[in-house]
Amino acid sequence: MRDRPEETTTSATKDPGTASAYVGLTKKAAIAKAEADGRPWRLGREDGESFMLTQDYNAERVTFEIDDSKVTKALFG
C-alpha cells in the first residue's frame, strides 16, 4: 500500500509553533536547515524589502523574514 500524503505529514507541519526553530538563525543557516528538513523555503522580506509571493498554501513551505542577516520571523504555509 502506498503512503497517502496525510500519513507522511510530519508533526512539524501540524504545529505552527515549530517555525520558531528558525528564528535567530542566520539566513544561510536557516536555508540549510530548511533544505536538511526537506522543506521548500522562500524569502518574504529581507532588510525592509518585501518580495512578491504566491498565495498558494503549502503547509510544508517555510517563509523567512530576515533583518541584519538573521531570521526574525518564520511562518509555515
mmCIF file of N, CA, C and O in Angstrom:
data_model
loop_
_atom_site.group_PDB
_atom_site.id
_atom_site.type_symbol
_atom_site.label_atom_id
_atom_site.label_comp_id
_atom_site.label_asym_id
_atom_site.label_seq_id
_atom_site.Cartn_x
_atom_site.Cartn_y
_atom_site.Cartn_z
ATOM 1 N N MET A 1 0.846 -1.184 0.000
ATOM 2 C CA MET A 1 0.000 0.000 0.000
ATOM 3 C C MET A 1 0.884 1.237 0.000
ATOM 4 O O MET A 1 1.854 1.318 0.744
ATOM 5 N N ARG A 2 0.567 2.194 -0.811
ATOM 6 C CA ARG A 2 1.336 3.427 -0.894
ATOM 7 C C ARG A 2 0.914 4.372 0.220
ATOM 8 O O ARG A 2 -0.247 4.417 0.602
ATOM 9 N N ASP A 3 1.890 5.139 0.718
ATOM 10 C CA ASP A 3 1.573 6.145 1.738
ATOM 11 C C ASP A 3 0.746 7.252 1.121
ATOM 12 O O ASP A 3 1.026 7.713 0.023
ATOM 13 N N ARG A 4 -0.256 7.649 1.833
ATOM 14 C CA ARG A 4 -1.043 8.803 1.414
ATOM 15 C C ARG A 4 -0.378 10.036 1.990
ATOM 16 O O ARG A 4 0.251 9.959 3.048
ATOM 17 N N PRO A 5 -0.499 11.208 1.346
ATOM 18 C CA PRO A 5 0.162 12.420 1.844
ATOM 19 C C PRO A 5 -0.132 12.728 3.301
ATOM 20 O O PRO A 5 0.750 13.115 4.036
ATOM 21 N N GLU A 6 -1.365 12.517 3.738
ATOM 22 C CA GLU A 6 -1.700 12.839 5.121
ATOM 23 C C GLU A 6 -0.994 11.920 6.104
ATOM 24 O O GLU A 6 -0.787 12.261 7.247
ATOM 25 N N GLU A 7 -0.575 10.743 5.645
ATOM 26 C CA GLU A 7 0.133 9.811 6.517
ATOM 27 C C GLU A 7 1.607 10.176 6.654
ATOM 28 O O GLU A 7 2.260 9.760 7.585
ATOM 29 N N THR A 8 2.126 10.928 5.698
ATOM 30 C CA THR A 8 3.544 11.268 5.732
ATOM 31 C C THR A 8 3.780 12.683 6.246
ATOM 32 O O THR A 8 4.904 13.127 6.317
ATOM 33 N N THR A 9 2.739 13.388 6.597
ATOM 34 C CA THR A 9 2.881 14.736 7.128
ATOM 35 C C THR A 9 3.566 14.681 8.484
ATOM 36 O O THR A 9 3.195 13.898 9.337
ATOM 37 N N THR A 10 4.583 15.503 8.667
ATOM 38 C CA THR A 10 5.308 15.494 9.927
ATOM 39 C C THR A 10 4.574 16.315 10.967
ATOM 40 O O THR A 10 3.746 17.165 10.643
ATOM 41 N N SER A 11 4.893 16.076 12.221
ATOM 42 C CA SER A 11 4.273 16.860 13.282
ATOM 43 C C SER A 11 4.686 18.318 13.188
ATOM 44 O O SER A 11 3.985 19.202 13.635
ATOM 45 N N ALA A 12 5.850 18.582 12.570
ATOM 46 C CA ALA A 12 6.304 19.965 12.429
ATOM 47 C C ALA A 12 5.311 20.787 11.613
ATOM 48 O O ALA A 12 5.081 21.949 11.904
ATOM 49 N N THR A 13 4.704 20.176 10.583
ATOM 50 C CA THR A 13 3.766 20.933 9.765
ATOM 51 C C THR A 13 2.429 21.099 10.464
ATOM 52 O O THR A 13 1.685 22.004 10.145
ATOM 53 N N LYS A 14 2.119 20.255 11.413
ATOM 54 C CA LYS A 14 0.859 20.376 12.129
ATOM 55 C C LYS A 14 0.955 21.392 13.262
ATOM 56 O O LYS A 14 -0.046 21.873 13.739
ATOM 57 N N ASP A 15 2.143 21.684 13.706
ATOM 58 C CA ASP A 15 2.358 22.597 14.828
ATOM 59 C C ASP A 15 3.074 23.848 14.333
ATOM 60 O O ASP A 15 4.280 23.840 14.178
ATOM 61 N N PRO A 16 2.341 24.934 14.052
ATOM 62 C CA PRO A 16 2.972 26.135 13.529
ATOM 63 C C PRO A 16 4.015 26.722 14.475
ATOM 64 O O PRO A 16 4.879 27.467 14.064
ATOM 65 N N GLY A 17 3.964 26.368 15.745
ATOM 66 C CA GLY A 17 4.932 26.882 16.690
ATOM 67 C C GLY A 17 6.346 26.425 16.399
ATOM 68 O O GLY A 17 7.305 27.049 16.822
ATOM 69 N N THR A 18 6.510 25.336 15.659
ATOM 70 C CA THR A 18 7.848 24.849 15.370
ATOM 71 C C THR A 18 8.593 25.720 14.366
ATOM 72 O O THR A 18 9.788 25.569 14.213
ATOM 73 N N ALA A 19 7.897 26.600 13.701
ATOM 74 C CA ALA A 19 8.576 27.532 12.795
ATOM 75 C C ALA A 19 9.550 28.402 13.586
ATOM 76 O O ALA A 19 10.537 28.891 13.045
ATOM 77 N N SER A 20 9.299 28.547 14.868
ATOM 78 C CA SER A 20 10.187 29.363 15.702
ATOM 79 C C SER A 20 11.588 28.767 15.798
ATOM 80 O O SER A 20 12.520 29.453 16.192
ATOM 81 N N ALA A 21 11.755 27.498 15.421
ATOM 82 C CA ALA A 21 13.079 26.880 15.438
ATOM 83 C C ALA A 21 14.033 27.571 14.467
ATOM 84 O O ALA A 21 15.253 27.460 14.612
ATOM 85 N N TYR A 22 13.496 28.295 13.495
ATOM 86 C CA TYR A 22 14.328 29.004 12.525
ATOM 87 C C TYR A 22 14.703 30.413 12.989
ATOM 88 O O TYR A 22 15.663 30.995 12.505
ATOM 89 N N VAL A 23 13.918 30.966 13.896
ATOM 90 C CA VAL A 23 14.138 32.346 14.350
ATOM 91 C C VAL A 23 15.465 32.429 15.103
ATOM 92 O O VAL A 23 15.765 31.606 15.958
ATOM 93 N N GLY A 24 16.254 33.434 14.725
ATOM 94 C CA GLY A 24 17.559 33.639 15.340
ATOM 95 C C GLY A 24 18.700 33.057 14.532
ATOM 96 O O GLY A 24 19.859 33.403 14.751
ATOM 97 N N LEU A 25 18.383 32.153 13.588
ATOM 98 C CA LEU A 25 19.427 31.597 12.738
ATOM 99 C C LEU A 25 19.851 32.625 11.693
ATOM 100 O O LEU A 25 19.076 33.515 11.327
ATOM 101 N N THR A 26 21.059 32.482 11.211
ATOM 102 C CA THR A 26 21.474 33.326 10.096
ATOM 103 C C THR A 26 20.685 32.894 8.862
ATOM 104 O O THR A 26 20.141 31.781 8.818
ATOM 105 N N LYS A 27 20.641 33.742 7.871
ATOM 106 C CA LYS A 27 19.936 33.418 6.631
ATOM 107 C C LYS A 27 20.488 32.113 6.056
ATOM 108 O O LYS A 27 19.731 31.199 5.708
ATOM 109 N N LYS A 28 21.800 32.006 5.995
ATOM 110 C CA LYS A 28 22.445 30.819 5.431
ATOM 111 C C LYS A 28 22.094 29.564 6.236
ATOM 112 O O LYS A 28 21.776 28.516 5.675
ATOM 113 N N ALA A 29 22.133 29.660 7.571
ATOM 114 C CA ALA A 29 21.822 28.511 8.432
ATOM 115 C C ALA A 29 20.354 28.116 8.323
ATOM 116 O O ALA A 29 20.020 26.924 8.331
ATOM 117 N N ALA A 30 19.461 29.100 8.211
ATOM 118 C CA ALA A 30 18.027 28.812 8.090
ATOM 119 C C ALA A 30 17.725 28.088 6.783
ATOM 120 O O ALA A 30 16.948 27.131 6.762
ATOM 121 N N ILE A 31 18.348 28.542 5.707
ATOM 122 C CA ILE A 31 18.153 27.890 4.410
ATOM 123 C C ILE A 31 18.695 26.465 4.465
ATOM 124 O O ILE A 31 18.044 25.523 4.010
ATOM 125 N N ALA A 32 19.868 26.292 5.062
ATOM 126 C CA ALA A 32 20.465 24.954 5.184
ATOM 127 C C ALA A 32 19.570 24.042 6.019
ATOM 128 O O ALA A 32 19.372 22.869 5.678
ATOM 129 N N LYS A 33 19.007 24.565 7.106
ATOM 130 C CA LYS A 33 18.117 23.777 7.965
ATOM 131 C C LYS A 33 16.857 23.385 7.198
ATOM 132 O O LYS A 33 16.420 22.233 7.257
ATOM 133 N N ALA A 34 16.265 24.337 6.495
ATOM 134 C CA ALA A 34 15.054 24.040 5.719
ATOM 135 C C ALA A 34 15.339 22.942 4.695
ATOM 136 O O ALA A 34 14.556 21.996 4.551
ATOM 137 N N GLU A 35 16.454 23.056 4.005
ATOM 138 C CA GLU A 35 16.794 22.057 2.995
ATOM 139 C C GLU A 35 17.080 20.705 3.643
ATOM 140 O O GLU A 35 16.670 19.668 3.128
ATOM 141 N N ALA A 36 17.762 20.705 4.790
ATOM 142 C CA ALA A 36 18.033 19.451 5.507
ATOM 143 C C ALA A 36 16.737 18.816 6.008
ATOM 144 O O ALA A 36 16.620 17.591 6.056
ATOM 145 N N ASP A 37 15.758 19.656 6.370
ATOM 146 C CA ASP A 37 14.454 19.176 6.830
ATOM 147 C C ASP A 37 13.541 18.770 5.672
ATOM 148 O O ASP A 37 12.424 18.313 5.891
ATOM 149 N N GLY A 38 14.001 19.003 4.439
ATOM 150 C CA GLY A 38 13.189 18.676 3.267
ATOM 151 C C GLY A 38 12.052 19.647 3.038
ATOM 152 O O GLY A 38 11.045 19.306 2.434
ATOM 153 N N ARG A 39 12.216 20.875 3.515
ATOM 154 C CA ARG A 39 11.175 21.899 3.381
ATOM 155 C C ARG A 39 11.484 22.867 2.252
ATOM 156 O O ARG A 39 12.577 23.401 2.192
ATOM 157 N N PRO A 40 10.504 23.154 1.407
ATOM 158 C CA PRO A 40 10.675 24.276 0.488
ATOM 159 C C PRO A 40 10.729 25.561 1.318
ATOM 160 O O PRO A 40 10.141 25.628 2.401
ATOM 161 N N TRP A 41 11.441 26.556 0.834
ATOM 162 C CA TRP A 41 11.549 27.812 1.579
ATOM 163 C C TRP A 41 11.482 28.979 0.605
ATOM 164 O O TRP A 41 11.649 28.820 -0.604
ATOM 165 N N ARG A 42 11.231 30.149 1.176
ATOM 166 C CA ARG A 42 11.252 31.379 0.381
ATOM 167 C C ARG A 42 11.498 32.549 1.314
ATOM 168 O O ARG A 42 11.308 32.456 2.527
ATOM 169 N N LEU A 43 11.919 33.652 0.728
ATOM 170 C CA LEU A 43 12.126 34.888 1.485
ATOM 171 C C LEU A 43 10.920 35.781 1.265
ATOM 172 O O LEU A 43 10.585 36.110 0.128
ATOM 173 N N GLY A 44 10.281 36.167 2.345
ATOM 174 C CA GLY A 44 9.149 37.082 2.257
ATOM 175 C C GLY A 44 9.583 38.529 2.386
ATOM 176 O O GLY A 44 9.025 39.427 1.767
ATOM 177 N N ARG A 45 10.626 38.745 3.210
ATOM 178 C CA ARG A 45 11.139 40.093 3.429
ATOM 179 C C ARG A 45 12.581 39.982 3.888
ATOM 180 O O ARG A 45 12.942 39.068 4.623
ATOM 181 N N GLU A 46 13.398 40.915 3.409
ATOM 182 C CA GLU A 46 14.789 40.974 3.857
ATOM 183 C C GLU A 46 15.216 42.427 3.971
ATOM 184 O O GLU A 46 15.167 43.179 3.006
ATOM 185 N N ASP A 47 15.630 42.805 5.183
ATOM 186 C CA ASP A 47 16.123 44.156 5.468
ATOM 187 C C ASP A 47 15.203 45.243 4.913
ATOM 188 O O ASP A 47 15.644 46.167 4.244
ATOM 189 N N GLY A 48 13.911 45.102 5.184
ATOM 190 C CA GLY A 48 12.943 46.124 4.797
ATOM 191 C C GLY A 48 12.395 45.984 3.392
ATOM 192 O O GLY A 48 11.458 46.682 3.018
ATOM 193 N N GLU A 49 12.970 45.103 2.585
ATOM 194 C CA GLU A 49 12.475 44.894 1.229
ATOM 195 C C GLU A 49 11.553 43.680 1.214
ATOM 196 O O GLU A 49 11.976 42.565 1.543
ATOM 197 N N SER A 50 10.287 43.900 0.844
ATOM 198 C CA SER A 50 9.324 42.803 0.754
ATOM 199 C C SER A 50 9.329 42.252 -0.661
ATOM 200 O O SER A 50 9.473 43.004 -1.627
ATOM 201 N N PHE A 51 9.164 40.947 -0.764
ATOM 202 C CA PHE A 51 9.173 40.279 -2.059
ATOM 203 C C PHE A 51 7.772 39.795 -2.393
ATOM 204 O O PHE A 51 7.002 39.436 -1.499
ATOM 205 N N MET A 52 7.466 39.760 -3.684
ATOM 206 C CA MET A 52 6.167 39.249 -4.118
ATOM 207 C C MET A 52 6.141 37.752 -3.877
ATOM 208 O O MET A 52 7.106 37.048 -4.157
ATOM 209 N N LEU A 53 5.035 37.272 -3.326
ATOM 210 C CA LEU A 53 4.878 35.858 -3.027
ATOM 211 C C LEU A 53 3.604 35.336 -3.655
ATOM 212 O O LEU A 53 2.631 36.066 -3.801
ATOM 213 N N THR A 54 3.619 34.063 -3.993
ATOM 214 C CA THR A 54 2.390 33.438 -4.468
ATOM 215 C C THR A 54 1.451 33.258 -3.289
ATOM 216 O O THR A 54 1.881 33.232 -2.139
ATOM 217 N N GLN A 55 0.168 33.140 -3.569
ATOM 218 C CA GLN A 55 -0.811 32.989 -2.497
ATOM 219 C C GLN A 55 -1.231 31.537 -2.296
ATOM 220 O O GLN A 55 -2.129 31.258 -1.508
ATOM 221 N N ASP A 56 -0.556 30.619 -2.989
ATOM 222 C CA ASP A 56 -0.895 29.209 -2.792
ATOM 223 C C ASP A 56 -0.439 28.762 -1.407
ATOM 224 O O ASP A 56 0.571 29.225 -0.892
ATOM 225 N N TYR A 57 -1.223 27.889 -0.802
ATOM 226 C CA TYR A 57 -0.896 27.404 0.532
ATOM 227 C C TYR A 57 -0.126 26.100 0.424
ATOM 228 O O TYR A 57 -0.543 25.168 -0.255
ATOM 229 N N ASN A 58 1.024 26.038 1.078
ATOM 230 C CA ASN A 58 1.834 24.832 1.118
ATOM 231 C C ASN A 58 2.280 24.647 2.568
ATOM 232 O O ASN A 58 3.158 25.361 3.047
ATOM 233 N N ALA A 59 1.665 23.727 3.272
ATOM 234 C CA ALA A 59 1.941 23.526 4.695
ATOM 235 C C ALA A 59 3.382 23.143 4.973
ATOM 236 O O ALA A 59 3.881 23.340 6.082
ATOM 237 N N GLU A 60 4.080 22.632 3.982
ATOM 238 C CA GLU A 60 5.481 22.228 4.162
ATOM 239 C C GLU A 60 6.451 23.402 4.019
ATOM 240 O O GLU A 60 7.561 23.351 4.524
ATOM 241 N N ARG A 61 6.036 24.447 3.316
ATOM 242 C CA ARG A 61 6.938 25.558 2.988
ATOM 243 C C ARG A 61 7.114 26.504 4.172
ATOM 244 O O ARG A 61 6.181 26.813 4.889
ATOM 245 N N VAL A 62 8.338 26.992 4.327
ATOM 246 C CA VAL A 62 8.619 27.989 5.358
ATOM 247 C C VAL A 62 9.010 29.296 4.664
ATOM 248 O O VAL A 62 9.757 29.303 3.683
ATOM 249 N N THR A 63 8.433 30.378 5.144
ATOM 250 C CA THR A 63 8.734 31.709 4.622
ATOM 251 C C THR A 63 9.501 32.463 5.697
ATOM 252 O O THR A 63 9.075 32.531 6.844
ATOM 253 N N PHE A 64 10.642 33.031 5.290
ATOM 254 C CA PHE A 64 11.503 33.744 6.226
ATOM 255 C C PHE A 64 11.389 35.248 6.077
ATOM 256 O O PHE A 64 11.247 35.760 4.969
ATOM 257 N N GLU A 65 11.474 35.930 7.212
ATOM 258 C CA GLU A 65 11.699 37.372 7.235
ATOM 259 C C GLU A 65 13.057 37.567 7.887
ATOM 260 O O GLU A 65 13.328 37.005 8.951
ATOM 261 N N ILE A 66 13.903 38.345 7.223
ATOM 262 C CA ILE A 66 15.303 38.496 7.620
ATOM 263 C C ILE A 66 15.597 39.960 7.943
ATOM 264 O O ILE A 66 15.205 40.845 7.192
ATOM 265 N N ASP A 67 16.288 40.179 9.040
ATOM 266 C CA ASP A 67 16.806 41.507 9.382
ATOM 267 C C ASP A 67 18.250 41.342 9.839
ATOM 268 O O ASP A 67 18.537 40.490 10.692
ATOM 269 N N ASP A 68 19.141 42.142 9.255
ATOM 270 C CA ASP A 68 20.561 42.090 9.614
ATOM 271 C C ASP A 68 21.104 40.667 9.554
ATOM 272 O O ASP A 68 21.795 40.208 10.470
ATOM 273 N N SER A 69 20.778 39.953 8.500
ATOM 274 C CA SER A 69 21.254 38.590 8.227
ATOM 275 C C SER A 69 20.741 37.525 9.190
ATOM 276 O O SER A 69 21.246 36.413 9.218
ATOM 277 N N LYS A 70 19.734 37.836 9.994
ATOM 278 C CA LYS A 70 19.154 36.863 10.931
ATOM 279 C C LYS A 70 17.659 36.721 10.672
ATOM 280 O O LYS A 70 16.973 37.694 10.351
ATOM 281 N N VAL A 71 17.155 35.521 10.859
ATOM 282 C CA VAL A 71 15.707 35.278 10.726
ATOM 283 C C VAL A 71 15.008 35.876 11.931
ATOM 284 O O VAL A 71 15.334 35.558 13.083
ATOM 285 N N THR A 72 14.077 36.784 11.678
ATOM 286 C CA THR A 72 13.311 37.405 12.755
ATOM 287 C C THR A 72 11.888 36.855 12.815
ATOM 288 O O THR A 72 11.213 37.007 13.821
ATOM 289 N N LYS A 73 11.456 36.212 11.726
ATOM 290 C CA LYS A 73 10.119 35.604 11.693
ATOM 291 C C LYS A 73 10.139 34.478 10.676
ATOM 292 O O LYS A 73 10.751 34.594 9.615
ATOM 293 N N ALA A 74 9.470 33.385 11.009
ATOM 294 C CA ALA A 74 9.337 32.248 10.098
ATOM 295 C C ALA A 74 7.911 31.728 10.204
ATOM 296 O O ALA A 74 7.388 31.579 11.306
ATOM 297 N N LEU A 75 7.311 31.476 9.067
ATOM 298 C CA LEU A 75 5.921 31.000 9.016
ATOM 299 C C LEU A 75 5.811 29.824 8.068
ATOM 300 O O LEU A 75 6.428 29.822 7.009
ATOM 301 N N PHE A 76 5.014 28.823 8.437
ATOM 302 C CA PHE A 76 4.706 27.736 7.523
ATOM 303 C C PHE A 76 3.470 28.110 6.721
ATOM 304 O O PHE A 76 2.587 28.778 7.216
ATOM 305 N N GLY A 77 3.432 27.622 5.495
ATOM 306 C CA GLY A 77 2.244 27.846 4.680
ATOM 307 C C GLY A 77 2.515 28.422 3.406
ATOM 308 O O GLY A 77 2.893 28.552 2.479
#
